[in-house]
Amino acid sequence: EVDWFSLASILFLLMFAPLIVYYFVMSCDQYQCSLIDPLIDLLMGNKHLSDIWNKTPTLTYRAAGIYTLWIAFQVVLYVFIPDYCHKFLPGYVGGVQEGAVTPAGVVNKYEINGLQAWIITHVLWFANAYYFHFFSPTIIFDNWIPLLWCANILGYAVSTFAMMKGYFFPTNAKDCKITGNFFYDYMMGIEFNPRIGKWFDFKLFFNGRPGIVAWTLINLSYAAKQQELYGQVTNTMILVNVLQGIYVLDFFWNEAWYLKTIDICHDHFGWYLGWGDCVWLPYLYTLQGLYLVYHPVQLCTANAVGILMLGLLGYYIFRMTNHQKDLFRRTNGNCKIWGKKPEYIECSYMSADGTKYHSKLMTSGFWGWARHFNYTGDLMGSLAYCLTCGFEHILPYFYIVYMTILLTHRCVRDEHRCFSKYGKDWKRYTAAVPYRLIPGIF
Ligand code: NDP
């Protein structure tokens, strides 16, 4: 059943999320990244909505061509080029991997080749920038708003297709969730793991490829634009490229681990993931770089090093916490965490077909400090990206605000799900590890 609050939030997001993205990008394009000035202009009657709209670049054939080529190229890399990286990169887990057991008891196989796709894409990008010069490395920045329309078209098309597919030809009908509420089903998705053919998995492709591979390219395009406009790239732009680059590379290096995260294990594929991956992620996760094109901040060395340290510490906590859980789960607790055998709580749950399963919840390492310390590390890293932009405008801080809301909400959502899954065992766990994000505080 869909309660009124969920329905209201969903309607709000369906109506306003595309406008929020537009507003941010437009405010950079027309108001030097000020979020307040467009509102003042409108309220004071200096401008009408139509003035702003008329100044907004429209969809162009060039952008449509670039975007179509981009998506087609990523599909080719995903579907037709099996992973070779795991054959020569020690420690990298790629190639065919299994996902978690779905509620209907299915175990899907995935071709993990995201790192390879990322490397090929970036090698070609640099080859073009330094040798071939087929297109300018500022191409993404130069077509940013026309590309936004293309990303929206794909985001809506894929979400609508996913909904129809869920109703009429689902990949696995037993894993579908239909509430009967059109808006909820459209937003949160019907199918759990929609696929076309054996290998084209919607969740893995859309979550990782068009958005996250693009993330680092978008930042490189911003750096190229700074170079073009000011004849130099600021240390803050380098920091954003490096810190976010580490995060993106980490994602692809650990793509097999990603199969065990909430996105793949628990979320259904609807507008939230489909549109979110195509539009929200590439446009709003890259706001710091965009801001730095309009406001090239150069920090003193001490501040730049401080931000770098914060970002790296956040990344370390994020990675180690995720690694500890992954190691613990892979070895079924037969491993060492901080040099000792891990402590845990034994728990059990039932799948939809009534089969009983056993599981363990770790209570030592970072998982003994707080129930979602990985989110805490993620938030520290997010804050570091924002701090690179100084304190002149609030726009770059949208990311930390959004991540705090996203991860706190995710925390609550995940804990609600875990409680339904594990019942009293989950209560024993929360008694053993009482805090969610910050030990002693929350
Ligand atoms: P987690 O990796 O924290 O996974 C939560 C799941 O882990 C729970 O549902 C439960 O699943 C299991 N679990 C919970 N507690 C324990 C424990 N003590 N011991 C063992 N297993 C436990 O969450 P996410 O999948 O949301 O996040 C993965 C990473 O991705 C995080 O670091 C997060 O910061 C990041 N992230 C980044 C986003 C971004 O936009 N940048 C968005 C979302 C996430 P089970 O049912 O298996 O028991």
CSV table of C-alpha atoms and ligand atoms in Angstrom, one decimal:
chain,number,residue,atom,x,y,z
A,1,GLU,CA,0.0,0.0,0.0
A,2,VAL,CA,1.2,3.5,-0.8
A,3,ASP,CA,0.7,6.0,2.0
A,4,TRP,CA,-0.2,9.6,1.3
A,5,PHE,CA,3.2,10.9,2.4
A,6,SER,CA,5.0,8.6,-0.1
A,7,LEU,CA,2.6,9.6,-2.8
A,8,ALA,CA,2.9,13.3,-2.2
A,9,SER,CA,6.8,13.0,-2.2
A,10,ILE,CA,6.6,11.1,-5.4
A,11,LEU,CA,4.4,13.6,-7.1
A,12,PHE,CA,6.6,16.4,-5.9
A,13,LEU,CA,9.7,14.7,-7.3
A,14,LEU,CA,8.1,13.8,-10.6
A,15,MET,CA,7.0,17.4,-11.0
A,16,PHE,CA,10.0,19.3,-9.6
A,17,ALA,CA,13.2,17.2,-10.0
A,18,PRO,CA,13.5,18.1,-13.7
A,19,LEU,CA,12.9,21.7,-12.9
A,20,ILE,CA,15.5,21.7,-10.1
A,21,VAL,CA,18.1,20.3,-12.5
A,22,TYR,CA,17.1,23.0,-15.1
A,23,TYR,CA,17.2,25.7,-12.5
A,24,PHE,CA,20.7,24.9,-11.4
A,25,VAL,CA,22.1,24.6,-14.9
A,26,MET,CA,20.2,27.7,-16.1
A,27,SER,CA,21.4,29.8,-13.1
A,28,CYS,CA,25.0,29.0,-14.1
A,29,ASP,CA,24.3,29.7,-17.8
A,30,GLN,CA,22.5,33.0,-17.2
A,31,TYR,CA,23.3,34.2,-13.7
A,32,GLN,CA,26.9,33.1,-13.0
A,33,CYS,CA,25.7,30.3,-10.8
A,34,SER,CA,23.7,32.5,-8.4
A,35,LEU,CA,20.6,30.7,-7.2
A,36,ILE,CA,19.1,33.8,-5.7
A,37,ASP,CA,19.4,36.3,-8.6
A,38,PRO,CA,16.9,34.5,-10.9
A,39,LEU,CA,14.4,34.6,-8.1
A,40,ILE,CA,15.0,38.3,-7.4
A,41,ASP,CA,14.7,39.1,-11.1
A,42,LEU,CA,11.4,37.3,-11.3
A,43,LEU,CA,10.0,38.7,-8.0
A,44,MET,CA,11.0,42.2,-8.8
A,45,GLY,CA,9.5,41.9,-12.2
A,46,ASN,CA,12.8,42.6,-14.0
A,47,LYS,CA,12.3,39.4,-15.9
A,48,HIS,CA,9.5,37.1,-16.8
A,49,LEU,CA,9.8,33.3,-16.9
A,50,SER,CA,9.5,33.6,-20.7
A,51,ASP,CA,12.6,35.8,-20.8
A,52,ILE,CA,14.6,33.2,-19.0
A,53,TRP,CA,13.1,30.4,-21.1
A,54,ASN,CA,13.8,32.3,-24.4
A,55,LYS,CA,17.4,32.6,-23.5
A,56,THR,CA,17.8,28.9,-22.8
A,57,PRO,CA,19.6,27.0,-25.5
A,58,THR,CA,17.3,24.6,-27.3
A,59,LEU,CA,17.8,21.0,-28.4
A,60,THR,CA,20.1,20.9,-31.3
A,61,TYR,CA,20.9,18.3,-34.0
A,62,ARG,CA,24.5,18.4,-32.9
A,63,ALA,CA,23.7,17.6,-29.2
A,64,ALA,CA,21.3,14.9,-30.3
A,65,GLY,CA,24.1,13.4,-32.5
A,66,ILE,CA,26.7,13.6,-29.7
A,67,TYR,CA,24.3,12.0,-27.2
A,68,THR,CA,23.2,9.2,-29.5
A,69,LEU,CA,26.7,8.3,-30.3
A,70,TRP,CA,27.7,8.4,-26.7
A,71,ILE,CA,24.9,6.1,-25.5
A,72,ALA,CA,25.4,3.8,-28.5
A,73,PHE,CA,29.2,3.6,-27.8
A,74,GLN,CA,28.5,2.7,-24.1
A,75,VAL,CA,26.0,0.0,-25.1
A,76,VAL,CA,28.6,-1.5,-27.5
A,77,LEU,CA,31.3,-1.5,-24.7
A,78,TYR,CA,28.8,-3.0,-22.3
A,79,VAL,CA,27.2,-5.7,-24.4
A,80,PHE,CA,29.8,-6.7,-27.0
A,81,ILE,CA,33.2,-6.4,-25.3
A,82,PRO,CA,33.7,-9.1,-22.6
A,83,ASP,CA,36.0,-8.1,-19.8
A,84,TYR,CA,39.7,-8.5,-20.3
A,85,CYS,CA,40.9,-6.4,-17.4
A,86,HIS,CA,40.5,-9.2,-14.8
A,87,LYS,CA,42.9,-11.3,-16.8
A,88,PHE,CA,45.8,-8.9,-16.3
A,89,LEU,CA,44.9,-6.6,-13.3
A,90,PRO,CA,45.8,-8.4,-10.1
A,91,GLY,CA,43.0,-8.1,-7.5
A,92,TYR,CA,40.4,-6.9,-9.9
A,93,VAL,CA,37.2,-8.9,-10.0
A,94,GLY,CA,35.6,-8.7,-13.5
A,95,GLY,CA,34.0,-10.9,-16.1
A,96,VAL,CA,30.9,-12.9,-15.3
A,97,GLN,CA,29.8,-12.5,-11.7
A,98,GLU,CA,26.7,-13.5,-9.7
A,99,GLY,CA,24.4,-11.0,-8.1
A,100,ALA,CA,22.6,-11.5,-4.7
A,101,VAL,CA,19.6,-13.8,-4.4
A,102,THR,CA,16.5,-11.9,-5.4
A,103,PRO,CA,13.3,-12.1,-3.3
A,104,ALA,CA,12.0,-14.8,-5.7
A,105,GLY,CA,15.1,-16.8,-5.2
A,106,VAL,CA,16.8,-16.0,-8.6
A,107,VAL,CA,20.6,-15.4,-8.9
A,108,ASN,CA,21.4,-13.2,-11.9
A,109,LYS,CA,24.7,-13.3,-13.8
A,110,TYR,CA,26.3,-10.0,-14.8
A,111,GLU,CA,29.1,-9.2,-17.2
A,112,ILE,CA,31.3,-6.9,-15.1
A,113,ASN,CA,33.2,-4.8,-17.6
A,114,GLY,CA,32.7,-1.2,-16.4
A,115,LEU,CA,36.4,-0.6,-15.7
A,116,GLN,CA,37.3,-1.6,-19.2
A,117,ALA,CA,34.5,0.6,-20.6
A,118,TRP,CA,35.8,3.5,-18.5
A,119,ILE,CA,39.5,3.0,-19.6
A,120,ILE,CA,38.7,2.6,-23.3
A,121,THR,CA,36.5,5.7,-23.2
A,122,HIS,CA,39.1,7.8,-21.4
A,123,VAL,CA,42.0,6.6,-23.5
A,124,LEU,CA,40.0,7.7,-26.6
A,125,TRP,CA,39.2,11.0,-24.9
A,126,PHE,CA,42.8,11.8,-24.2
A,127,ALA,CA,43.9,10.5,-27.7
A,128,ASN,CA,41.5,12.9,-29.2
A,129,ALA,CA,42.4,15.8,-26.9
A,130,TYR,CA,46.2,15.5,-27.5
A,131,TYR,CA,46.5,13.9,-31.0
A,132,PHE,CA,43.5,13.6,-33.2
A,133,HIS,CA,41.6,16.8,-32.4
A,134,PHE,CA,38.3,15.4,-34.0
A,135,PHE,CA,36.4,17.5,-31.5
A,136,SER,CA,37.2,20.0,-28.8
A,137,PRO,CA,37.6,18.7,-25.2
A,138,THR,CA,35.2,21.4,-24.2
A,139,ILE,CA,32.5,19.7,-26.2
A,140,ILE,CA,30.5,18.7,-23.2
A,141,PHE,CA,30.5,22.1,-21.6
A,142,ASP,CA,29.7,23.8,-24.9
A,143,ASN,CA,26.6,21.7,-25.4
A,144,TRP,CA,25.6,21.3,-21.8
A,145,ILE,CA,22.0,22.5,-22.0
A,146,PRO,CA,21.1,21.0,-25.4
A,147,LEU,CA,22.5,17.7,-23.9
A,148,LEU,CA,20.3,18.1,-20.9
A,149,TRP,CA,17.2,17.8,-23.2
A,150,CYS,CA,18.7,14.7,-24.8
A,151,ALA,CA,19.4,13.2,-21.3
A,152,ASN,CA,15.8,13.9,-20.3
A,153,ILE,CA,14.4,12.3,-23.4
A,154,LEU,CA,16.4,9.2,-22.7
A,155,GLY,CA,15.5,9.3,-19.0
A,156,TYR,CA,11.8,9.5,-19.6
A,157,ALA,CA,11.9,7.0,-22.5
A,158,VAL,CA,13.7,4.3,-20.5
A,159,SER,CA,11.5,4.8,-17.4
A,160,THR,CA,8.3,4.5,-19.5
A,161,PHE,CA,9.7,1.5,-21.4
A,162,ALA,CA,10.6,-0.1,-18.1
A,163,MET,CA,7.1,0.3,-16.8
A,164,MET,CA,5.5,-1.1,-19.9
A,165,LYS,CA,7.9,-4.0,-19.9
A,166,GLY,CA,7.1,-4.7,-16.3
A,167,TYR,CA,3.4,-4.9,-17.1
A,168,PHE,CA,3.5,-6.8,-20.4
A,169,PHE,CA,6.8,-8.7,-20.7
A,170,PRO,CA,8.8,-8.8,-17.5
A,171,THR,CA,12.1,-10.6,-17.3
A,172,ASN,CA,11.1,-12.4,-14.1
A,173,ALA,CA,7.4,-11.9,-13.2
A,174,LYS,CA,7.9,-13.3,-9.7
A,175,ASP,CA,10.3,-10.5,-8.8
A,176,CYS,CA,7.8,-7.7,-10.0
A,177,LYS,CA,6.2,-5.4,-7.5
A,178,ILE,CA,2.9,-3.8,-8.7
A,179,THR,CA,1.2,-1.6,-6.1
A,180,GLY,CA,-1.5,-0.5,-8.6
A,181,ASN,CA,-0.7,3.2,-7.9
A,182,PHE,CA,0.4,4.5,-11.3
A,183,PHE,CA,2.7,7.2,-10.0
A,184,TYR,CA,4.4,5.0,-7.4
A,185,ASP,CA,4.9,2.2,-9.9
A,186,TYR,CA,6.3,4.6,-12.4
A,187,MET,CA,8.7,6.2,-10.0
A,188,MET,CA,9.9,3.2,-7.9
A,189,GLY,CA,9.7,0.7,-10.8
A,190,ILE,CA,7.9,-2.6,-11.3
A,191,GLU,CA,10.6,-4.9,-12.4
A,192,PHE,CA,13.4,-5.8,-10.1
A,193,ASN,CA,16.0,-6.7,-12.7
A,194,PRO,CA,14.7,-5.8,-16.2
A,195,ARG,CA,16.8,-7.2,-19.0
A,196,ILE,CA,16.9,-7.4,-22.7
A,197,GLY,CA,18.4,-10.7,-23.9
A,198,LYS,CA,20.7,-12.5,-21.6
A,199,TRP,CA,23.2,-9.7,-20.7
A,200,PHE,CA,21.7,-6.2,-21.1
A,201,ASP,CA,20.8,-5.4,-17.5
A,202,PHE,CA,19.0,-2.1,-17.2
A,203,LYS,CA,20.1,-1.4,-13.6
A,204,LEU,CA,23.8,-2.1,-14.1
A,205,PHE,CA,24.0,-0.3,-17.4
A,206,PHE,CA,22.1,2.8,-16.6
A,207,ASN,CA,23.5,3.2,-13.1
A,208,GLY,CA,27.1,2.8,-14.1
A,209,ARG,CA,27.6,3.6,-17.8
A,210,PRO,CA,26.0,6.7,-19.3
A,211,GLY,CA,26.2,8.6,-16.0
A,212,ILE,CA,29.2,7.5,-14.0
A,213,VAL,CA,31.6,7.0,-17.0
A,214,ALA,CA,30.5,10.5,-18.1
A,215,TRP,CA,31.1,12.0,-14.7
A,216,THR,CA,34.9,12.1,-15.1
A,217,LEU,CA,34.6,13.2,-18.8
A,218,ILE,CA,32.3,16.0,-17.8
A,219,ASN,CA,34.9,17.2,-15.2
A,220,LEU,CA,37.7,17.0,-17.8
A,221,SER,CA,35.6,19.1,-20.1
A,222,TYR,CA,35.2,21.7,-17.4
A,223,ALA,CA,38.9,21.7,-16.8
A,224,ALA,CA,39.5,22.2,-20.6
A,225,LYS,CA,37.0,25.1,-20.5
A,226,GLN,CA,38.9,26.8,-17.7
A,227,GLN,CA,42.1,26.4,-19.7
A,228,GLU,CA,40.4,27.9,-22.8
A,229,LEU,CA,38.9,30.8,-20.9
A,230,TYR,CA,41.6,31.7,-18.4
A,231,GLY,CA,44.7,30.1,-19.8
A,232,GLN,CA,45.2,27.9,-16.7
A,233,VAL,CA,43.4,25.3,-14.7
A,234,THR,CA,43.0,26.2,-11.0
A,235,ASN,CA,44.1,23.9,-8.2
A,236,THR,CA,40.5,23.6,-7.1
A,237,MET,CA,39.5,22.2,-10.5
A,238,ILE,CA,42.3,19.7,-10.2
A,239,LEU,CA,41.1,18.8,-6.7
A,240,VAL,CA,37.6,18.2,-8.0
A,241,ASN,CA,38.9,16.1,-10.9
A,242,VAL,CA,41.1,14.1,-8.7
A,243,LEU,CA,38.8,13.5,-5.7
A,244,GLN,CA,35.7,12.7,-7.9
A,245,GLY,CA,38.0,10.7,-10.3
A,246,ILE,CA,39.0,8.5,-7.3
A,247,TYR,CA,35.4,8.0,-6.4
A,248,VAL,CA,34.5,7.0,-10.0
A,249,LEU,CA,37.4,4.7,-10.4
A,250,ASP,CA,36.7,3.1,-7.1
A,251,PHE,CA,33.1,2.4,-8.3
A,252,PHE,CA,34.4,0.6,-11.4
A,253,TRP,CA,37.2,-1.2,-9.7
A,254,ASN,CA,34.5,-2.5,-7.3
A,255,GLU,CA,31.7,-3.0,-9.8
A,256,ALA,CA,31.3,-6.6,-8.7
A,257,TRP,CA,30.8,-5.4,-5.1
A,258,TYR,CA,28.3,-2.9,-6.4
A,259,LEU,CA,26.1,-5.9,-7.3
A,260,LYS,CA,25.6,-6.3,-3.5
A,261,THR,CA,24.5,-2.7,-2.8
A,262,ILE,CA,20.9,-1.5,-2.2
A,263,ASP,CA,20.6,-0.2,-5.8
A,264,ILE,CA,21.0,-3.6,-7.3
A,265,CYS,CA,19.8,-5.8,-4.4
A,266,HIS,CA,16.7,-4.0,-3.3
A,267,ASP,CA,15.6,-1.2,-5.7
A,268,HIS,CA,13.3,-1.8,-8.6
A,269,PHE,CA,14.0,-0.1,-11.9
A,270,GLY,CA,11.7,2.9,-12.5
A,271,TRP,CA,12.0,6.6,-13.0
A,272,TYR,CA,14.0,7.0,-9.8
A,273,LEU,CA,16.9,5.0,-11.2
A,274,GLY,CA,16.3,5.5,-14.9
A,275,TRP,CA,15.8,9.2,-15.1
A,276,GLY,CA,18.0,9.7,-12.0
A,277,ASP,CA,21.0,8.0,-13.7
A,278,CYS,CA,20.5,9.8,-17.0
A,279,VAL,CA,19.8,13.3,-15.7
A,280,TRP,CA,20.2,13.9,-12.0
A,281,LEU,CA,23.5,12.2,-11.6
A,282,PRO,CA,25.5,13.7,-14.5
A,283,TYR,CA,24.0,17.2,-14.0
A,284,LEU,CA,24.0,17.6,-10.3
A,285,TYR,CA,27.0,15.5,-9.2
A,286,THR,CA,29.2,17.7,-11.4
A,287,LEU,CA,28.1,21.1,-10.1
A,288,GLN,CA,31.4,21.9,-8.5
A,289,GLY,CA,33.3,21.7,-11.8
A,290,LEU,CA,30.6,23.7,-13.6
A,291,TYR,CA,30.8,26.4,-10.9
A,292,LEU,CA,34.6,26.5,-11.1
A,293,VAL,CA,34.3,27.3,-14.8
A,294,TYR,CA,32.3,30.5,-13.9
A,295,HIS,CA,34.2,31.2,-10.7
A,296,PRO,CA,37.8,29.9,-11.0
A,297,VAL,CA,38.8,29.6,-7.3
A,298,GLN,CA,42.5,29.3,-6.6
A,299,LEU,CA,43.2,28.2,-3.0
A,300,CYS,CA,46.4,28.7,-1.0
A,301,THR,CA,48.4,25.5,-0.6
A,302,ALA,CA,47.4,24.9,3.1
A,303,ASN,CA,43.6,25.0,2.3
A,304,ALA,CA,44.0,22.9,-0.8
A,305,VAL,CA,46.0,20.3,1.2
A,306,GLY,CA,43.4,20.4,4.0
A,307,ILE,CA,40.6,19.7,1.5
A,308,LEU,CA,42.6,17.0,-0.2
A,309,MET,CA,43.1,15.3,3.2
A,310,LEU,CA,39.4,15.5,4.1
A,311,GLY,CA,38.5,14.0,0.8
A,312,LEU,CA,41.0,11.2,1.1
A,313,LEU,CA,40.1,10.4,4.7
A,314,GLY,CA,36.4,10.3,3.7
A,315,TYR,CA,37.3,8.1,0.8
A,316,TYR,CA,39.3,5.8,3.1
A,317,ILE,CA,36.5,5.4,5.5
A,318,PHE,CA,33.9,4.9,2.7
A,319,ARG,CA,36.1,2.2,1.0
A,320,MET,CA,37.3,0.4,4.2
A,321,THR,CA,33.8,0.2,5.6
A,322,ASN,CA,32.4,-1.2,2.4
A,323,HIS,CA,35.4,-3.5,2.1
A,324,GLN,CA,35.0,-4.9,5.7
A,325,LYS,CA,31.3,-5.8,5.0
A,326,ASP,CA,32.2,-7.3,1.7
A,327,LEU,CA,35.0,-9.4,3.1
A,328,PHE,CA,32.9,-10.5,6.0
A,329,ARG,CA,30.0,-11.6,3.8
A,330,ARG,CA,32.2,-13.3,1.2
A,331,THR,CA,34.0,-15.4,3.7
A,332,ASN,CA,30.9,-15.9,5.9
A,333,GLY,CA,32.7,-14.3,8.8
A,334,ASN,CA,35.9,-16.4,8.4
A,335,CYS,CA,38.3,-13.4,8.1
A,336,LYS,CA,40.1,-10.9,10.1
A,337,ILE,CA,38.9,-7.3,10.7
A,338,TRP,CA,41.5,-5.1,12.3
A,339,GLY,CA,43.6,-8.2,13.1
A,340,LYS,CA,40.8,-10.0,15.0
A,341,LYS,CA,38.0,-12.4,14.2
A,342,PRO,CA,34.9,-10.3,13.5
A,343,GLU,CA,32.1,-10.2,16.0
A,344,TYR,CA,28.6,-10.6,14.6
A,345,ILE,CA,24.9,-11.4,15.3
A,346,GLU,CA,23.4,-14.5,13.7
A,347,CYS,CA,20.1,-13.8,12.0
A,348,SER,CA,17.5,-15.5,9.8
A,349,TYR,CA,14.9,-14.5,7.3
A,350,MET,CA,12.4,-16.0,4.8
A,351,SER,CA,12.3,-15.4,1.0
A,352,ALA,CA,8.9,-14.9,-0.8
A,353,ASP,CA,8.7,-18.7,-1.6
A,354,GLY,CA,8.9,-19.5,2.2
A,355,THR,CA,12.5,-20.8,2.1
A,356,LYS,CA,14.5,-20.0,5.3
A,357,TYR,CA,17.9,-18.4,4.9
A,358,HIS,CA,20.6,-17.5,7.5
A,359,SER,CA,22.7,-14.4,7.5
A,360,LYS,CA,25.1,-12.5,9.8
A,361,LEU,CA,25.3,-8.9,10.8
A,362,MET,CA,28.8,-7.7,11.8
A,363,THR,CA,29.3,-5.7,15.0
A,364,SER,CA,33.0,-5.1,14.8
A,365,GLY,CA,35.4,-2.9,12.7
A,366,PHE,CA,33.8,0.2,11.4
A,367,TRP,CA,30.4,-1.6,11.6
A,368,GLY,CA,30.8,-1.6,15.3
A,369,TRP,CA,31.2,2.2,15.4
A,370,ALA,CA,27.9,3.0,13.5
A,371,ARG,CA,25.4,1.1,11.4
A,372,HIS,CA,26.2,3.1,8.3
A,373,PHE,CA,29.7,4.4,8.7
A,374,ASN,CA,30.3,4.0,5.0
A,375,TYR,CA,27.7,6.8,4.4
A,376,THR,CA,29.7,9.0,6.9
A,377,GLY,CA,32.8,8.6,4.8
A,378,ASP,CA,30.9,9.3,1.7
A,379,LEU,CA,29.5,12.5,3.3
A,380,MET,CA,33.0,13.6,4.3
A,381,GLY,CA,34.2,13.2,0.7
A,382,SER,CA,31.1,15.1,-0.6
A,383,LEU,CA,31.9,18.0,1.7
A,384,ALA,CA,35.5,18.1,0.4
A,385,TYR,CA,34.2,18.5,-3.2
A,386,CYS,CA,32.0,21.4,-2.1
A,387,LEU,CA,34.7,23.2,-0.1
A,388,THR,CA,36.9,23.5,-3.2
A,389,CYS,CA,34.4,26.2,-4.4
A,390,GLY,CA,34.9,28.6,-1.5
A,391,PHE,CA,32.0,30.3,0.2
A,392,GLU,CA,30.7,32.9,-2.3
A,393,HIS,CA,27.7,30.9,-3.6
A,394,ILE,CA,25.5,28.2,-2.2
A,395,LEU,CA,25.1,26.3,-5.5
A,396,PRO,CA,28.1,24.1,-5.1
A,397,TYR,CA,26.9,23.1,-1.6
A,398,PHE,CA,23.8,21.5,-3.1
A,399,TYR,CA,25.7,18.3,-3.3
A,400,ILE,CA,26.4,17.9,0.4
A,401,VAL,CA,22.9,18.9,1.3
A,402,TYR,CA,21.5,16.4,-1.2
A,403,MET,CA,23.8,13.6,-0.2
A,404,THR,CA,22.9,14.2,3.5
A,405,ILE,CA,19.2,13.9,2.7
A,406,LEU,CA,19.8,10.9,0.3
A,407,LEU,CA,21.9,8.9,2.7
A,408,THR,CA,19.9,9.7,5.8
A,409,HIS,CA,16.7,8.7,4.0
A,410,ARG,CA,18.5,5.6,2.6
A,411,CYS,CA,19.6,4.8,6.2
A,412,VAL,CA,16.0,4.9,7.4
A,413,ARG,CA,14.7,3.1,4.3
A,414,ASP,CA,17.3,0.4,4.7
A,415,GLU,CA,16.7,-0.1,8.4
A,416,HIS,CA,13.0,-0.3,7.8
A,417,ARG,CA,13.7,-3.1,5.2
A,418,CYS,CA,16.2,-4.9,7.5
A,419,PHE,CA,13.7,-4.8,10.4
A,420,SER,CA,11.0,-6.4,8.1
A,421,LYS,CA,13.6,-8.9,7.0
A,422,TYR,CA,15.3,-9.9,10.2
A,423,GLY,CA,12.7,-8.9,12.8
A,424,LYS,CA,13.9,-9.4,16.4
A,425,ASP,CA,17.5,-10.2,15.2
A,426,TRP,CA,17.6,-6.7,13.7
A,427,LYS,CA,16.6,-5.3,17.1
A,428,ARG,CA,19.5,-7.2,18.8
A,429,TYR,CA,21.8,-5.7,16.2
A,430,THR,CA,20.6,-2.1,16.8
A,431,ALA,CA,21.0,-2.7,20.5
A,432,ALA,CA,24.6,-3.8,19.9
A,433,VAL,CA,25.4,-0.9,17.5
A,434,PRO,CA,23.1,1.9,18.6
A,435,TYR,CA,24.2,4.8,16.3
A,436,ARG,CA,23.5,5.2,12.6
A,437,LEU,CA,26.1,7.7,11.2
A,438,ILE,CA,28.1,9.4,13.9
A,439,PRO,CA,29.0,7.4,17.0
A,440,GLY,CA,27.6,9.0,20.1
A,441,ILE,CA,25.5,11.5,18.2
A,442,PHE,CA,23.2,10.1,15.6
B,1,NDP,P1,25.3,-0.7,2.4
B,1,NDP,O1,26.5,-1.1,1.7
B,1,NDP,O2,25.5,-0.1,3.8
B,1,NDP,O3,24.3,-2.0,2.5
B,1,NDP,C1,23.3,-2.1,3.4
B,1,NDP,C2,22.9,-3.5,3.5
B,1,NDP,O4,24.0,-4.2,4.1
B,1,NDP,C3,21.8,-3.8,4.4
B,1,NDP,O5,20.6,-3.8,3.7
B,1,NDP,C4,22.1,-5.3,4.8
B,1,NDP,O6,21.7,-6.1,3.7
B,1,NDP,C5,23.6,-5.3,4.9
B,1,NDP,N1,24.1,-4.9,6.3
B,1,NDP,C6,23.7,-3.9,7.1
B,1,NDP,N2,24.4,-3.9,8.2
B,1,NDP,C7,25.2,-4.9,8.1
B,1,NDP,C8,26.2,-5.5,9.0
B,1,NDP,N3,26.5,-4.9,10.2
B,1,NDP,N4,26.9,-6.5,8.6
B,1,NDP,C9,26.7,-7.1,7.4
B,1,NDP,N5,25.8,-6.7,6.5
B,1,NDP,C10,25.1,-5.6,6.9
B,1,NDP,O7,24.4,0.3,1.7
B,1,NDP,P2,24.3,0.9,0.2
B,1,NDP,O8,24.1,-0.2,-0.7
B,1,NDP,O9,23.2,1.9,0.2
B,1,NDP,O10,25.6,1.7,-0.1
B,1,NDP,C11,26.8,1.2,-0.6
B,1,NDP,C12,27.8,2.4,-0.8
B,1,NDP,O11,27.3,3.2,-1.8
B,1,NDP,C13,27.8,3.2,0.5
B,1,NDP,O12,29.2,3.5,0.8
B,1,NDP,C14,27.2,4.5,0.1
B,1,NDP,O13,27.8,5.6,0.7
B,1,NDP,C15,27.4,4.5,-1.4
B,1,NDP,N6,26.3,5.2,-2.1
B,1,NDP,C16,26.6,6.3,-2.9
B,1,NDP,C17,25.6,7.0,-3.5
B,1,NDP,C18,25.9,8.2,-4.4
B,1,NDP,O14,25.0,8.7,-5.0
B,1,NDP,N7,27.1,8.7,-4.4
B,1,NDP,C19,24.2,6.6,-3.5
B,1,NDP,C20,24.0,5.4,-2.7
B,1,NDP,C21,25.0,4.8,-2.0
B,1,NDP,P3,21.3,-7.7,3.9
B,1,NDP,O15,19.9,-7.7,3.5
B,1,NDP,O16,22.2,-8.3,2.9
B,1,NDP,O17,21.6,-8.1,5.3
